CSV table of N, CA and C in Angstrom, one decimal:
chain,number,residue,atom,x,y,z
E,1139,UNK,N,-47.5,38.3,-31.4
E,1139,UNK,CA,-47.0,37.4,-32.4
E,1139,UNK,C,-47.6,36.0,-32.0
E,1140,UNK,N,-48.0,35.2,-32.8
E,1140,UNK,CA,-48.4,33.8,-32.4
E,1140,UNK,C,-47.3,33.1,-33.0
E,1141,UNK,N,-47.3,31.9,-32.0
E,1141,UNK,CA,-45.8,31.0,-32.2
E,1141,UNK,C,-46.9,29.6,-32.0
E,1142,UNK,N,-46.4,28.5,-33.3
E,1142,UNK,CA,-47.2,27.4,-33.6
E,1142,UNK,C,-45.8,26.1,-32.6
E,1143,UNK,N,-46.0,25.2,-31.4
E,1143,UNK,CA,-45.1,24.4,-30.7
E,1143,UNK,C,-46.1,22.8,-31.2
E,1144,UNK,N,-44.9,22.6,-30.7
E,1144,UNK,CA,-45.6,20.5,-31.1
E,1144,UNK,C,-45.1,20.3,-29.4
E,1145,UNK,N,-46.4,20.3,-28.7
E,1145,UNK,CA,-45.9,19.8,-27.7
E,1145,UNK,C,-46.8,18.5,-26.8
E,1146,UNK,N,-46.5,17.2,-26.9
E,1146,UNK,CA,-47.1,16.2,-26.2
E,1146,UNK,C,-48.8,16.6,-25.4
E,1147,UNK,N,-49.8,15.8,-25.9
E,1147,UNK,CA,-51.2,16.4,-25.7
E,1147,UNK,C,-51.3,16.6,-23.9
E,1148,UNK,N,-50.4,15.5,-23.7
E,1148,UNK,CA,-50.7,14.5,-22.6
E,1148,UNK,C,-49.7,16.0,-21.1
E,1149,UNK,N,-48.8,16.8,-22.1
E,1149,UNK,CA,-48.6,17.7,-20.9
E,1149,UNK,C,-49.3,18.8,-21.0
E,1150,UNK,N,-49.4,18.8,-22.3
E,1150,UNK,CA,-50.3,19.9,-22.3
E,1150,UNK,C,-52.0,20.0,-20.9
E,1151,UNK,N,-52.2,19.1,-21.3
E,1151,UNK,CA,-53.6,18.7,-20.5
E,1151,UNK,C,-53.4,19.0,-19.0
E,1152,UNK,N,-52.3,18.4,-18.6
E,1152,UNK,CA,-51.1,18.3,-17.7
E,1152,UNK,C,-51.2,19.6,-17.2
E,1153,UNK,N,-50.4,21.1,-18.2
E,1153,UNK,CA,-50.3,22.1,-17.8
E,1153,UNK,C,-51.4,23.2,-18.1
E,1154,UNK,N,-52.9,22.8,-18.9
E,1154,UNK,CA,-54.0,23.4,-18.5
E,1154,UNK,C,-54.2,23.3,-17.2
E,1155,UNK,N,-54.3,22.3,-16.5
E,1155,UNK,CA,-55.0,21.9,-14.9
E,1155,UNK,C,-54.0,22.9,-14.3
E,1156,UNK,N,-53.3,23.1,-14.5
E,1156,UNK,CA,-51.8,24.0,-13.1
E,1156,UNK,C,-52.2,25.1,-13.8
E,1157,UNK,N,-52.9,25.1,-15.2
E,1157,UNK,CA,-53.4,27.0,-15.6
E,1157,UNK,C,-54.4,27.1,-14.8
E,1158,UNK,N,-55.3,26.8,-14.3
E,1158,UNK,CA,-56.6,26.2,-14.2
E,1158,UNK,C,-56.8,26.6,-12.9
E,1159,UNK,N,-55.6,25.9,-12.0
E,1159,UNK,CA,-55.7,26.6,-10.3
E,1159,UNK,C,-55.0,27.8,-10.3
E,1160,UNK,N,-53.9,28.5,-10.8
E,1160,UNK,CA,-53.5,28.5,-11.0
E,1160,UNK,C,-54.7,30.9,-11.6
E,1161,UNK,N,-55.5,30.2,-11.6
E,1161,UNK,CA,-56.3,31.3,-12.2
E,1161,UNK,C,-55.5,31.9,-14.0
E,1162,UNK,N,-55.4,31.2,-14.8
E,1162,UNK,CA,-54.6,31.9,-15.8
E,1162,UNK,C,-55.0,30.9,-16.6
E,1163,UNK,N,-53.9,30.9,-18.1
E,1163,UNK,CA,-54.4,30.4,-19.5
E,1163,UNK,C,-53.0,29.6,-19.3
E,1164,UNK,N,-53.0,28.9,-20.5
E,1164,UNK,CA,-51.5,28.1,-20.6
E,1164,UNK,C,-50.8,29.0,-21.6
E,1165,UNK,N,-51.5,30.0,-22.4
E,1165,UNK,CA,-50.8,30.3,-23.4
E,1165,UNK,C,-50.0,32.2,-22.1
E,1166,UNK,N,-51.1,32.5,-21.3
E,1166,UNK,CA,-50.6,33.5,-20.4
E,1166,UNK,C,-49.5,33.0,-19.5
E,1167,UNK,N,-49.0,31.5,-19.2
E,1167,UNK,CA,-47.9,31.1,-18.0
E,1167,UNK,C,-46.9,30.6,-19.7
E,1168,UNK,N,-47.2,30.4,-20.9
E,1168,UNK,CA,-45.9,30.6,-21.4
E,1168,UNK,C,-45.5,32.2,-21.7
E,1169,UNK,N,-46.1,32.6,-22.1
E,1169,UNK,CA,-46.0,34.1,-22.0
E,1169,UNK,C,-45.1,34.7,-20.7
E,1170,UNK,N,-45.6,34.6,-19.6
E,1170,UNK,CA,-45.0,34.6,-18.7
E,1170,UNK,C,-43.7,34.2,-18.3
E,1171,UNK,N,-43.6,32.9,-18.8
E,1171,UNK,CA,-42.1,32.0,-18.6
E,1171,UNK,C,-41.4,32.9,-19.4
E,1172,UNK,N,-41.3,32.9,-20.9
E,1172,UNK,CA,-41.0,33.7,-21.7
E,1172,UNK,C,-40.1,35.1,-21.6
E,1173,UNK,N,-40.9,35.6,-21.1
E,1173,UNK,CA,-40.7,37.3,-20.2
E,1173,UNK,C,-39.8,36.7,-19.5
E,1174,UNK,N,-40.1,36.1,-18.2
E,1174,UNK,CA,-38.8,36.0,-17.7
E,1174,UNK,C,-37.5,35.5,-17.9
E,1175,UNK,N,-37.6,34.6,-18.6
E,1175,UNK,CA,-36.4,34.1,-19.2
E,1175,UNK,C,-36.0,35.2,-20.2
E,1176,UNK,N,-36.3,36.2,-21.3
E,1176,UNK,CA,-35.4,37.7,-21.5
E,1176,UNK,C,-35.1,38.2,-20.4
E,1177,UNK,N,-35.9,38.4,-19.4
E,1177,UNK,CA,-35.6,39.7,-18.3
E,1177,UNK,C,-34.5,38.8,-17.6
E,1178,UNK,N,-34.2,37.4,-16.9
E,1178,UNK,CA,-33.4,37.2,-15.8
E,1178,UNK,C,-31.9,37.0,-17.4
E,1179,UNK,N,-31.8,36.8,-18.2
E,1179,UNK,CA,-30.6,36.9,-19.1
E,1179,UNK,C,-30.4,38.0,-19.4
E,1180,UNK,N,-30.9,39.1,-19.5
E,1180,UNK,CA,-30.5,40.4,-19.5
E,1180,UNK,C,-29.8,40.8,-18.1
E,1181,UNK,N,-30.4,40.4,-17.3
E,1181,UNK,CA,-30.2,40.8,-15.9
E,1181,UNK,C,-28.5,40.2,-15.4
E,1182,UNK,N,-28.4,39.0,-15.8
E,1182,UNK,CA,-27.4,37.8,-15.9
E,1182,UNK,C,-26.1,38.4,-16.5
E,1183,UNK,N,-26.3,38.9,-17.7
E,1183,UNK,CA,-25.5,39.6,-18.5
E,1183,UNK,C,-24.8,41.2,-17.6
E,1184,UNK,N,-25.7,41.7,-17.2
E,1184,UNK,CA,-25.7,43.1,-16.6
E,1184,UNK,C,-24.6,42.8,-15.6
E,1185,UNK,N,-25.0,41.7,-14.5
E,1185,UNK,CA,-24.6,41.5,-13.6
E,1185,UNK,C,-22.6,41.0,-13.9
E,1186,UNK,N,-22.9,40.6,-15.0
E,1186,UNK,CA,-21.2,39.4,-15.6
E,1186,UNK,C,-21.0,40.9,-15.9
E,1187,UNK,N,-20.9,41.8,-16.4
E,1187,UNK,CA,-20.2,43.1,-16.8
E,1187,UNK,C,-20.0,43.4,-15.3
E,1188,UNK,N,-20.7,43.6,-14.7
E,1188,UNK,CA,-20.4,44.7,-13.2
E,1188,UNK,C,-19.4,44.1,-12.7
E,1189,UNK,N,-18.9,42.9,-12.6
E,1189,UNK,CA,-18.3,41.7,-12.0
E,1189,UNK,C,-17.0,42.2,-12.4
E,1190,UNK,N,-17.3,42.2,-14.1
E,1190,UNK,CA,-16.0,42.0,-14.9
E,1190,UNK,C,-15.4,43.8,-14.8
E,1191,UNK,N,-16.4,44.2,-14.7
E,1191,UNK,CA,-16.0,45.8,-14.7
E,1191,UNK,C,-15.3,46.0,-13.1
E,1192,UNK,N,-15.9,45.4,-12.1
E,1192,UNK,CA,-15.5,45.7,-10.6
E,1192,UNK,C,-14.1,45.0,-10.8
E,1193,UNK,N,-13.8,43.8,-11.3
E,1193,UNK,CA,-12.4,43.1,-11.3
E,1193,UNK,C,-11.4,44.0,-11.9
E,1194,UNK,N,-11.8,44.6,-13.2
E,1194,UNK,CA,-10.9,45.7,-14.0
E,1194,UNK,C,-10.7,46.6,-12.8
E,1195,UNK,N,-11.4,47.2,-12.1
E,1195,UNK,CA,-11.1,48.3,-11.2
E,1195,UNK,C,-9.9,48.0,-9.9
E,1196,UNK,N,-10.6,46.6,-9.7
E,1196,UNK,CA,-9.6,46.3,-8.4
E,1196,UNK,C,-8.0,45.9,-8.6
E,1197,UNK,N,-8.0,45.1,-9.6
E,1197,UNK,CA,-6.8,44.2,-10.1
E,1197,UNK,C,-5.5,45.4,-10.9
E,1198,UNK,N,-6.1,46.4,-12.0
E,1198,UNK,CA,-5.6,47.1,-12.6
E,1198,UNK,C,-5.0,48.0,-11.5
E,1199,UNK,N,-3.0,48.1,-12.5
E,1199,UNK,CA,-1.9,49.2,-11.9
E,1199,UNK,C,-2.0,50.2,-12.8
E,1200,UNK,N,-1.9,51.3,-12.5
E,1200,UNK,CA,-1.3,52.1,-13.1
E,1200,UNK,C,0.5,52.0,-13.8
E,1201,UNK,N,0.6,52.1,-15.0
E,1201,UNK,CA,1.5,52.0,-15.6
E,1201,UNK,C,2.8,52.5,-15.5
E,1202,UNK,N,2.5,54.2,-14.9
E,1202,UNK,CA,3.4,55.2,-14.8
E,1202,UNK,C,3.3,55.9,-16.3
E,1203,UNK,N,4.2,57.1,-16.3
E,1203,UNK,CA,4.2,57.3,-17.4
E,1203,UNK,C,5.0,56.7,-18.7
E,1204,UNK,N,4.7,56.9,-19.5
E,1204,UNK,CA,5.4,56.1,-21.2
E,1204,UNK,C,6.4,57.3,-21.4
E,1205,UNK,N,8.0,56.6,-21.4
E,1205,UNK,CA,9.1,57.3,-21.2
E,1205,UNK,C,9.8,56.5,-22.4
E,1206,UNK,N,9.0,55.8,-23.1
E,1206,UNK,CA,10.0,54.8,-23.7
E,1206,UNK,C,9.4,54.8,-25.1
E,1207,UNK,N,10.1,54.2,-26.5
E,1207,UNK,CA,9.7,54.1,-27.8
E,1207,UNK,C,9.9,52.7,-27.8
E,1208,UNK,N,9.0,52.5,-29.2
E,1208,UNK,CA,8.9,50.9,-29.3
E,1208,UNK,C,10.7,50.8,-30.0
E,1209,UNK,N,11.1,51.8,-30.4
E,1209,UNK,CA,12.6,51.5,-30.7
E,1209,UNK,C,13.4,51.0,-29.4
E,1210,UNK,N,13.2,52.1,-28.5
E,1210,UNK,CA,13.6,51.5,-27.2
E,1210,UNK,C,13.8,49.8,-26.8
E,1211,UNK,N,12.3,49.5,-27.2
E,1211,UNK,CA,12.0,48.2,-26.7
E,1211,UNK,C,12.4,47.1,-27.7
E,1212,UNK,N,12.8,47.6,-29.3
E,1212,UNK,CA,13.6,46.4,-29.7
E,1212,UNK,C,14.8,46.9,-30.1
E,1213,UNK,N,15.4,47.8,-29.7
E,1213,UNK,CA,16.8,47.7,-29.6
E,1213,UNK,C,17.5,46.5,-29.3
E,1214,UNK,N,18.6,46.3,-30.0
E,1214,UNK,CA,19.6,44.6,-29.7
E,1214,UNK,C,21.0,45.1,-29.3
């Protein structure tokens, strides 16, 4: 897919020279960036579930058994 940016000539120029040592293109280190920024938010995400899943495991009681009706519970 090609993607059209408006980005200042002056970094551009800027971030050819760092492609340049760098052995690579400017359009291969945004490519690059790109990729990683899906992969480490995927990863980010993966990680907030395990967290949120480990907490559910630790924190959570067991209830006992359900001995009761919700009539039970609004009885007056």
């Amino acid at each position: 897919m090609n993607i059209t940016l408006n980005i200042d000539e002056d970094i551009v120029k800027k971030v050819r020279k760092i492609a340049i040592d760098k052995d690579t293109t400017l359009t291969a280190m945004v490519r690059d960036y790109l990729t990683w920024l899906a992969d480490s938010d995927a990863a980010e995400r993966r990680e907030r579930i395990r967290l949120l899943e480990d907490s559910f495991a630790r924190l959570s009681r067991g209830m006992g058994q359900r001995d009761w009706t919700r009539e039970d519970l609004h009885a007056r």
